[in-house]
Amino acid sequence: MSFPELIFGNQEAYCSTLIQIDNFFLDHRRQLADVDFRARQIKTAYICLEHFFQEFTGPICSSCMEPCCVNRHGFPDFEDLIVLRAMEIEPPAFNCQCIDTEPCQFLSPAGCILPRIRRSYRCTWYFCDVCMDKFQQLNCVEFIHFRYEMTLLSQRRTELLRLFEEEWMRSCQSGSYG
Ligand code: SF4
Ligand code: SF4
């Protein structure tokens, strides 16, 4: 994807990117109708996945002594912000004045305070070895179902971003964005 890279630690850039993406959606409402459709599908995929996470990773992560959650993982990238805006979900109010390798600002003693759908995508697709071992122990049908839902989420997200990118590139070429 050819989106700008969000630089960690720059609050001004983060806020102006939010505004830029928001304005793009407002100015291209009609052209982004297919993006809206994908966004609804992504929401459904998150709903279907939630019980797997609660059941399988929830108990492991909540008792983890060394959570992998650090600020640089919780920081949404440009693509995350597009998908969140498409789903009409408010992006996390990320405080960029933080150390990237320190515990994530959204991590509480009870785990992540953000609903999964509001987190960076990497927070959903990443599984440590302990979690992967747990998945291997799932009975086959459950695991196949989980993998299927994760694949659907990934495909829909990729498709949404592709559709958005097409419109974004068109606008950049015409000189109105980018
Ligand atoms: S994914 Fe693994 S390392 Fe990260 S919080 Fe969960 S158990 Fe801990
Ligand atoms: S946003 Fe939540 S899941 Fe992601 S790194 Fe931070 S605490 Fe962990």
PDB file of C-alpha atoms and ligand atoms in Angstrom, residues 67-75 92 94 103-108 111-114 116 118-120 122-124, ligand 2:
ATOM      1  CA  PRO A  67       3.028  -8.875  28.301  1.00  0.00           C
ATOM      2  CA  CYS A  68       4.186  -8.126  24.768  1.00  0.00           C
ATOM      3  CA  CYS A  69       2.077  -4.948  24.902  1.00  0.00           C
ATOM      4  CA  VAL A  70       4.371  -1.958  24.474  1.00  0.00           C
ATOM      5  CA  ASN A  71       3.570   1.499  23.147  1.00  0.00           C
ATOM      6  CA  ARG A  72       4.923   0.897  19.659  1.00  0.00           C
ATOM      7  CA  HIS A  73       2.531  -2.032  19.237  1.00  0.00           C
ATOM      8  CA  GLY A  74      -0.462  -0.046  20.469  1.00  0.00           C
ATOM      9  CA  PHE A  75       0.312   2.857  18.115  1.00  0.00           C
ATOM     10  CA  PRO A  92      -7.614   5.576  20.293  1.00  0.00           C
ATOM     11  CA  PHE A  94      -2.877   7.856  21.597  1.00  0.00           C
ATOM     12  CA  PRO A 103       4.330  -0.886  28.558  1.00  0.00           C
ATOM     13  CA  CYS A 104       1.493   0.207  26.321  1.00  0.00           C
ATOM     14  CA  GLN A 105      -0.549   3.124  27.632  1.00  0.00           C
ATOM     15  CA  PHE A 106      -3.709   1.065  27.062  1.00  0.00           C
ATOM     16  CA  LEU A 107      -2.550  -1.840  29.185  1.00  0.00           C
ATOM     17  CA  SER A 108      -4.262  -2.108  32.575  1.00  0.00           C
ATOM     18  CA  GLY A 111      -5.541  -6.333  30.237  1.00  0.00           C
ATOM     19  CA  CYS A 112      -6.135  -3.995  27.310  1.00  0.00           C
ATOM     20  CA  ILE A 113      -8.692  -1.276  28.000  1.00  0.00           C
ATOM     21  CA  LEU A 114      -9.587  -0.926  24.311  1.00  0.00           C
ATOM     22  CA  ARG A 116     -10.449  -5.347  20.133  1.00  0.00           C
ATOM     23  CA  ARG A 118     -10.420  -0.284  18.317  1.00  0.00           C
ATOM     24  CA  ARG A 119      -6.898  -1.646  18.646  1.00  0.00           C
ATOM     25  CA  SER A 120      -4.117  -1.628  16.075  1.00  0.00           C
ATOM     26  CA  ARG A 122      -1.209  -6.036  14.861  1.00  0.00           C
ATOM     27  CA  CYS A 123      -2.755  -6.467  18.342  1.00  0.00           C
ATOM     28  CA  THR A 124      -5.224  -8.897  16.764  1.00  0.00           C
TER      29      THR A 124
HETATM   30  S1  SF4 B   2      -3.474  -1.573  22.386  1.00  0.00           S
HETATM   31 FE1  SF4 B   2      -4.034  -3.141  23.870  1.00  0.00          FE
HETATM   32  S2  SF4 B   2      -3.522  -5.101  22.891  1.00  0.00           S
HETATM   33 FE2  SF4 B   2      -2.474  -3.476  21.762  1.00  0.00          FE
HETATM   34  S3  SF4 B   2      -0.426  -3.319  22.646  1.00  0.00           S
HETATM   35 FE3  SF4 B   2      -1.727  -1.856  23.742  1.00  0.00          FE
HETATM   36  S4  SF4 B   2      -2.545  -2.933  25.515  1.00  0.00           S
HETATM   37 FE4  SF4 B   2      -1.733  -4.455  24.083  1.00  0.00          FE
END
